[in-house]
Coordinates of C-alpha atoms in Angstrom, one line a residue:
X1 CA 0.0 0.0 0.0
X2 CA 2.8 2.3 0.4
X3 CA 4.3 1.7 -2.8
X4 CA 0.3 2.6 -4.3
X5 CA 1.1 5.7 -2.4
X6 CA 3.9 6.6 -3.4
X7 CA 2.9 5.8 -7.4
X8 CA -0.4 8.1 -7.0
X9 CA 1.7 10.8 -5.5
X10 CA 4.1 11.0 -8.1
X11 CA 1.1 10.5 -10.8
X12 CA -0.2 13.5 -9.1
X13 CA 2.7 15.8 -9.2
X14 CA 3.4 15.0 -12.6
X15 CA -0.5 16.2 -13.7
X16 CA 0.0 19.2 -12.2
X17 CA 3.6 20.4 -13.1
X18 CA 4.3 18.6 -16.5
X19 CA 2.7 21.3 -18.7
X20 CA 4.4 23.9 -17.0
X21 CA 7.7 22.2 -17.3
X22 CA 6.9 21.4 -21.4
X23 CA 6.2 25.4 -22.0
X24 CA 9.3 26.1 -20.0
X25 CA 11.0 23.6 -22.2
X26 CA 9.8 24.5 -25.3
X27 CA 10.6 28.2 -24.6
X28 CA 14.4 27.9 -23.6
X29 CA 14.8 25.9 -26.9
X30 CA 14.4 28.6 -29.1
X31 CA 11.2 27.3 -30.6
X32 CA 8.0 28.9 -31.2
X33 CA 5.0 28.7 -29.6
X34 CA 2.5 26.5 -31.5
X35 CA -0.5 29.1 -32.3
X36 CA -3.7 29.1 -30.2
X37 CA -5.8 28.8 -32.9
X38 CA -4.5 25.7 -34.6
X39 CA -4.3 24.1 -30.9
X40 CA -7.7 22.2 -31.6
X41 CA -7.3 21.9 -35.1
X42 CA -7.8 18.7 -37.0
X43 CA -5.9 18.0 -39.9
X44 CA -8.7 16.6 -41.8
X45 CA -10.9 19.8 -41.0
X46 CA -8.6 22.8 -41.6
X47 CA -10.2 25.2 -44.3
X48 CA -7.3 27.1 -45.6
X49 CA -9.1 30.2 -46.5
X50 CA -10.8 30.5 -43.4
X51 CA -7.0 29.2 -41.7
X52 CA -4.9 32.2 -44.1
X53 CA -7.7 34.7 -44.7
X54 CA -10.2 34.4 -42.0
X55 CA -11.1 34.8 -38.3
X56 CA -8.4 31.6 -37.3
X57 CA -5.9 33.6 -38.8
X58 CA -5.1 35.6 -35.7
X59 CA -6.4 39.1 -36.7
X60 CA -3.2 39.4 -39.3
X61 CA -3.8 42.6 -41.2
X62 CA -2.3 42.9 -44.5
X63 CA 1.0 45.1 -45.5
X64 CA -0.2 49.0 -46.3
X65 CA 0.2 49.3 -49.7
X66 CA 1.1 53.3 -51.2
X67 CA -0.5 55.3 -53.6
X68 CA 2.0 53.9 -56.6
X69 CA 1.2 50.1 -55.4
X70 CA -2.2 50.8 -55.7
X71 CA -2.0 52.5 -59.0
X72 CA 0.0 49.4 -60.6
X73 CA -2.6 47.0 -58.7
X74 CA -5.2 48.5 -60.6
X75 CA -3.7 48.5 -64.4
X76 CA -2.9 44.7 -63.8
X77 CA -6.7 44.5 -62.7
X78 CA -8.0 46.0 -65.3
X79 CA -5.9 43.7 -67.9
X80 CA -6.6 40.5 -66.0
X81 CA -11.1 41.7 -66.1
X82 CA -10.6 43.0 -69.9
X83 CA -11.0 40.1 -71.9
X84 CA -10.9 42.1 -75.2
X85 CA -10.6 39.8 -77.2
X86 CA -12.8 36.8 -76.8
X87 CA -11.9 32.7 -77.1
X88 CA -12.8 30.9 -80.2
X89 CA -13.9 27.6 -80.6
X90 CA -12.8 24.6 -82.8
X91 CA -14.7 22.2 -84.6
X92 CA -13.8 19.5 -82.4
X93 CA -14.9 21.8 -79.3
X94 CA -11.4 23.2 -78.2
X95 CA -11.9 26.7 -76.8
X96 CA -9.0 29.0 -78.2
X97 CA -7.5 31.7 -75.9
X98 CA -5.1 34.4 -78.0
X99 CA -2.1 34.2 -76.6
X100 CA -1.0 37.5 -75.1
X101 CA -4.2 39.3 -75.8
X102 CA -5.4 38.0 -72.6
X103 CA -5.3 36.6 -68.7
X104 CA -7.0 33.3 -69.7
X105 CA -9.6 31.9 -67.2
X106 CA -9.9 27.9 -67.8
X107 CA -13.0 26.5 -66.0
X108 CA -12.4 23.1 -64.6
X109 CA -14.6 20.5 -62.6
X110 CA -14.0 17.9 -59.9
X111 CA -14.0 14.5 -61.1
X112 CA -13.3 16.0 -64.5
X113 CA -9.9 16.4 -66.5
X114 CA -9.2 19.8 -68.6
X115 CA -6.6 19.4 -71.3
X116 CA -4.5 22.8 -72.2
X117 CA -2.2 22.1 -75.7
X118 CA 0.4 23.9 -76.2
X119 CA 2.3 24.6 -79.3
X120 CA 3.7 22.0 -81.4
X121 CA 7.5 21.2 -80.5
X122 CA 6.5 23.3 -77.5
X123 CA 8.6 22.0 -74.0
X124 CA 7.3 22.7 -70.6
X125 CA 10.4 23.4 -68.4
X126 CA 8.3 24.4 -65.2
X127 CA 5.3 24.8 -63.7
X128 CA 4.4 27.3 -61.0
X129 CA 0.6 26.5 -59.0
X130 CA -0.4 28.8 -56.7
X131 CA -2.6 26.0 -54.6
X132 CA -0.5 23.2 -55.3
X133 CA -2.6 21.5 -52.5
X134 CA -5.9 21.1 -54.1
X135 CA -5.1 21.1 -57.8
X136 CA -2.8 19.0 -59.5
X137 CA -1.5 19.2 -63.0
X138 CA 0.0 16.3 -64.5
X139 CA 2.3 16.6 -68.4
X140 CA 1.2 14.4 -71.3
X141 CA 2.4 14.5 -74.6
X142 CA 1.0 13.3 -77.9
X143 CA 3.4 12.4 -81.0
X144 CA 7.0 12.3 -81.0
X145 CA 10.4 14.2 -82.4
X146 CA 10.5 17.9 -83.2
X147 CA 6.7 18.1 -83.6
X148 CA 5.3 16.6 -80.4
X149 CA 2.6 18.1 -78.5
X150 CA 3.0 18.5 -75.0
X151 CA -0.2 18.6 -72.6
X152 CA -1.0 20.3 -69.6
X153 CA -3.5 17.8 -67.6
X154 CA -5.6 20.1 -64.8
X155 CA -7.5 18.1 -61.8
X156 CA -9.3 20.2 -58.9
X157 CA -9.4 18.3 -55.9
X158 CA -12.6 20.8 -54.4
X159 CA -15.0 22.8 -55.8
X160 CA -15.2 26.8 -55.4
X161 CA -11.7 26.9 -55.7
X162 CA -9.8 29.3 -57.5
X163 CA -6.0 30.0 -58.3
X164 CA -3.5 31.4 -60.7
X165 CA -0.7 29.0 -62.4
X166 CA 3.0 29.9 -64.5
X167 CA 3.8 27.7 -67.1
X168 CA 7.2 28.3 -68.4
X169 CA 8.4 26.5 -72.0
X170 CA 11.2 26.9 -74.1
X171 CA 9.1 29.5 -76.5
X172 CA 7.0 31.4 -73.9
X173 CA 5.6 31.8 -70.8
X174 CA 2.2 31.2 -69.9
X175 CA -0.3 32.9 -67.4
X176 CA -3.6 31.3 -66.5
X177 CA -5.9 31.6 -64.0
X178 CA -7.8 28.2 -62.9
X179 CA -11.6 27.7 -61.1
X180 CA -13.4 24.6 -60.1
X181 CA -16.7 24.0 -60.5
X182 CA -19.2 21.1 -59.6
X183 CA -20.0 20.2 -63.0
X184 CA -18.9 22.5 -65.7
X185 CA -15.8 22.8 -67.0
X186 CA -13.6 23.3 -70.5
X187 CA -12.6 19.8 -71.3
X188 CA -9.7 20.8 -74.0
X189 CA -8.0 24.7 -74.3
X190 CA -5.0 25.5 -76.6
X191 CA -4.0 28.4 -77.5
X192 CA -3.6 31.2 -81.1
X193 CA -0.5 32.8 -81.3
X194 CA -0.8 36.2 -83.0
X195 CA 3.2 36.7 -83.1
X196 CA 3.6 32.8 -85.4
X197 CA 0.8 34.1 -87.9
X198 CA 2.5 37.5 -88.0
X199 CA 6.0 35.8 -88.7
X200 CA 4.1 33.8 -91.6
X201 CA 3.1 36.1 -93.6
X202 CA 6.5 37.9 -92.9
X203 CA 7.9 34.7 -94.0
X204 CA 5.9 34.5 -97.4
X205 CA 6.7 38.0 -98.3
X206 CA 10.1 37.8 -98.0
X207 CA 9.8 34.3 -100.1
X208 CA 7.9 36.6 -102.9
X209 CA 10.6 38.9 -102.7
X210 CA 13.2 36.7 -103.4
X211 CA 11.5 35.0 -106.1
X212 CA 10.6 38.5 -107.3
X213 CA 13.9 39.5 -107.6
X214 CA 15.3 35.8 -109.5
X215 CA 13.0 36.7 -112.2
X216 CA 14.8 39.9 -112.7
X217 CA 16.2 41.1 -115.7
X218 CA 19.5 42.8 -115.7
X219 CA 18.1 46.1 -116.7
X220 CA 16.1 46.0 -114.1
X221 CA 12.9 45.0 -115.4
X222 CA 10.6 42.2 -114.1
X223 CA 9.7 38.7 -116.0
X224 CA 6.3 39.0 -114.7
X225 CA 5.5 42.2 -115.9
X226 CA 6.8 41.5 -119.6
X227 CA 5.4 40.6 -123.2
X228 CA 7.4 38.0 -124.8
X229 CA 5.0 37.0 -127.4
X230 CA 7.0 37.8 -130.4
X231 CA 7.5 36.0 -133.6
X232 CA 11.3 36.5 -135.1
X233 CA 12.0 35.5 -139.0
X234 CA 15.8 35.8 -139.5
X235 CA 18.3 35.3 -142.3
X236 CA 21.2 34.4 -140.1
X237 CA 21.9 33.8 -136.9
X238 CA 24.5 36.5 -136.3
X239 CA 21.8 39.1 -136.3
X240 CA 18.9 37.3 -134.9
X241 CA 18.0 39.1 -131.3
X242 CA 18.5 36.2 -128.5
X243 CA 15.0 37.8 -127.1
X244 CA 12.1 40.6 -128.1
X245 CA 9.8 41.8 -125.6
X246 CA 7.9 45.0 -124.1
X247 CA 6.9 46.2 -120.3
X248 CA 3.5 47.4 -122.2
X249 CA 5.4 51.6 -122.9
X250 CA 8.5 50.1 -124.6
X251 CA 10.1 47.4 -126.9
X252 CA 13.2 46.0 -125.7
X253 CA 15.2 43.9 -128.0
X254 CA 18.2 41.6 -127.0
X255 CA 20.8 41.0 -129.4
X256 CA 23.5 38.2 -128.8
X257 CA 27.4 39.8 -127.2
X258 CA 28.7 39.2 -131.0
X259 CA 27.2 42.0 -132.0
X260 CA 29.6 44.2 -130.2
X261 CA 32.3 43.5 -132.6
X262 CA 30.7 44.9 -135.7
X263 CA 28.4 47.1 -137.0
X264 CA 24.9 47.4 -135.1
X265 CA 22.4 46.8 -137.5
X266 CA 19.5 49.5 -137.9
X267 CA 16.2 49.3 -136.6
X268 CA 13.0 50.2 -138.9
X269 CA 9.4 49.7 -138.1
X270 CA 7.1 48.2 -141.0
X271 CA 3.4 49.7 -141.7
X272 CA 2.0 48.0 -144.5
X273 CA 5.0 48.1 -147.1
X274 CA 6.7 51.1 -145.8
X275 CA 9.3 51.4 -143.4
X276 CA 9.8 54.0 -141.1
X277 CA 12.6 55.5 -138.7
X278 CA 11.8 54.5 -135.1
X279 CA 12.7 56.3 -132.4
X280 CA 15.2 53.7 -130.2
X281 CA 18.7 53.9 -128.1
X282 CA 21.5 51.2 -128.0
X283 CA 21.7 50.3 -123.9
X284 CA 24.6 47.1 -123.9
X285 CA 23.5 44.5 -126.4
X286 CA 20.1 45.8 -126.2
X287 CA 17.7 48.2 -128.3
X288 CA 15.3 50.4 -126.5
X289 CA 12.2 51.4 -128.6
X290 CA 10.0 53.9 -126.6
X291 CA 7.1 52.6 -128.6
X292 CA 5.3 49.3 -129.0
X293 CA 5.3 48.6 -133.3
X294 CA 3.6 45.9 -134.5
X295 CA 6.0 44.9 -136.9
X296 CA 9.7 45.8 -137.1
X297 CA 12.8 44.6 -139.1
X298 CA 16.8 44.4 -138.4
X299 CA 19.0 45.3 -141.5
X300 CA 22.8 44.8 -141.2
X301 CA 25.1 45.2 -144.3
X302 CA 24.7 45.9 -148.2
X303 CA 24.1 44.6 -151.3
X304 CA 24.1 40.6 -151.3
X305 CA 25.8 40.8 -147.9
X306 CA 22.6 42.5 -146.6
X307 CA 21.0 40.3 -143.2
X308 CA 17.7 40.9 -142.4
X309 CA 15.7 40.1 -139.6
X310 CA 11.8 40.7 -139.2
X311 CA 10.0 40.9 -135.7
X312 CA 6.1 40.9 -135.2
X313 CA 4.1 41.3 -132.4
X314 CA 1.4 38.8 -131.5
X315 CA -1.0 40.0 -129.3
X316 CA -3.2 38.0 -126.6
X317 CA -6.2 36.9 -129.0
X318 CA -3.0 35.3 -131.8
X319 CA -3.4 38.0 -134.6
X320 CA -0.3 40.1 -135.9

């Protein structure tokens, strides 16, 4: 019986001076108080918005915020509400947010997957939630090689929730904003990038240029802009022109580089059995006509020596 006395006494002390001893204890270690209001807290009850934002959380008043702060607050408000330019949607149902026109709001539902596509060839390098405790995004990726699709995969674990997430890739970086509903939700989102369109066209015009400027002649003039439907008639090949043709003001006759080591022939236009002086200018190996004549002739040399050469114009409908 004295030893039961002992034990109780001991059991009795130790009821009454063990908490103080603990808070001592926990005080000279340098640790913090645990705080009163998560004291009675279960685990598998705790509402963080009520816990970070609400009466639990102690009576915490936010930072003050100055005039400039408040300023900047409201331009990024006012982007984030002014959804200028509104989503499309695909045939096959997948809403299209412009990239960078936008703060993109994707509507998701518990028990429900949302799939967000990025860009082909597109690679997520990180992923940023701002709840990563009740929503959970997973990667997926459809195809393979330098084309490959990568997925964003979002899950809420709650409905009424609401978060922001930074998606970072080696092209661009992505800002979203993400809700949970009960039931509705987007089930696939990708995205229209203004800047790739842009770039094609860019891209095709520069091609036109290029091709523009291959089918350019050395006197400047443009294949695409020029007549070549002439008909030559020629006596020998030392006078015959290599090419005839006309920009629709001129006549533009090439001759071949031989021709710079004798005499030029002259130039004459025909009208019905006369010829007459046309008004043209030696450029090179080429003759300039500053007129468009239906029918015109080269004569180089005298006597039985004489070469002739005869040109004709033949215009769209194939009369001379």
């Amino acid at each position: 019986m004295r030893i039961h006395g002992i034990t109780t006494t001991f059991l009795l002390a130790f009821l009454v001076i063990g908490p103080a001893v603990l808070a001592a204890g926990t005080e000279s270690s340098g640790m913090p108080p645990f705080p009163d209001h998560l004291k009675n807290t279960e685990s598998s009850n705790v509402d963080l918005d009520e816990l970070y934002f609400g009466r639990k959380s102690g009576g915490r008043k936010p930072a003050p915020l100055s005039r400039k702060e408040m300023e900047t607050l409201a331009l990024i408000r006012r982007w984030q509400e002014g959804q200028h330019i509104a989503p499309t949607q695909a045939v096959d149902g997948t809403v299209r947010f412009f990239y960078g026109a936008a703060y993109p709001s994707i509507v998701c539902a518990v028990m429900q997957v949302t799939d967000i596509e990025l860009e082909p060839g597109e690679e997520v390098q990180a992923i940023h939630l701002g709840d990563a405790t009740r929503w959970m995004v997973e990667p997926a990726v459809t195809g393979n090689g330098p084309t490959a699709v990568q997925h964003l995969v979002v899950k809420p674990a709650d409905v009424g929730l609401e978060t922001s997430v930074l998606v970072t890739t080696s092209v661009r970086t992505y800002h979203l904003k993400l809700k949970s509903t009960r039931k509705q939700y987007m089930p696939k989102v990708a995205f229209v990038y203004p800047d790739r369109t842009l770039a094609r066209f860019q891209s095709m015009r520069i091609k036109k240029e290029i091709e523009r400027e291959q089918r350019k002649l050395p006197d400047g003039e443009y294949l695409d802009n020029l007549d070549f439907n002439y008909r030559i008639s020629a006596d020998s090949d030392t006078v015959k022109p290599l090419r005839v043709y006309n920009d629709g003001r001129k006549t533009i006759i090439q001759m071949p580089r031989s021709m710079a080591q004798g005499e030029a022939p002259a130039l004459l236009a025909i009208s019905g059995k006369d010829d007459l002086i046309v008004n043209y200018r030696l450029k090179g190996d080429r003759y300039i006509v500053d007129s468009l004549p239906a029918k015109m002739k080269l004569i180089a040399g005298v006597g039985r020596k004489q070469k002739k050469v005869e040109i004709t114009r033949i215009v769209k409908d194939g009369s001379q």
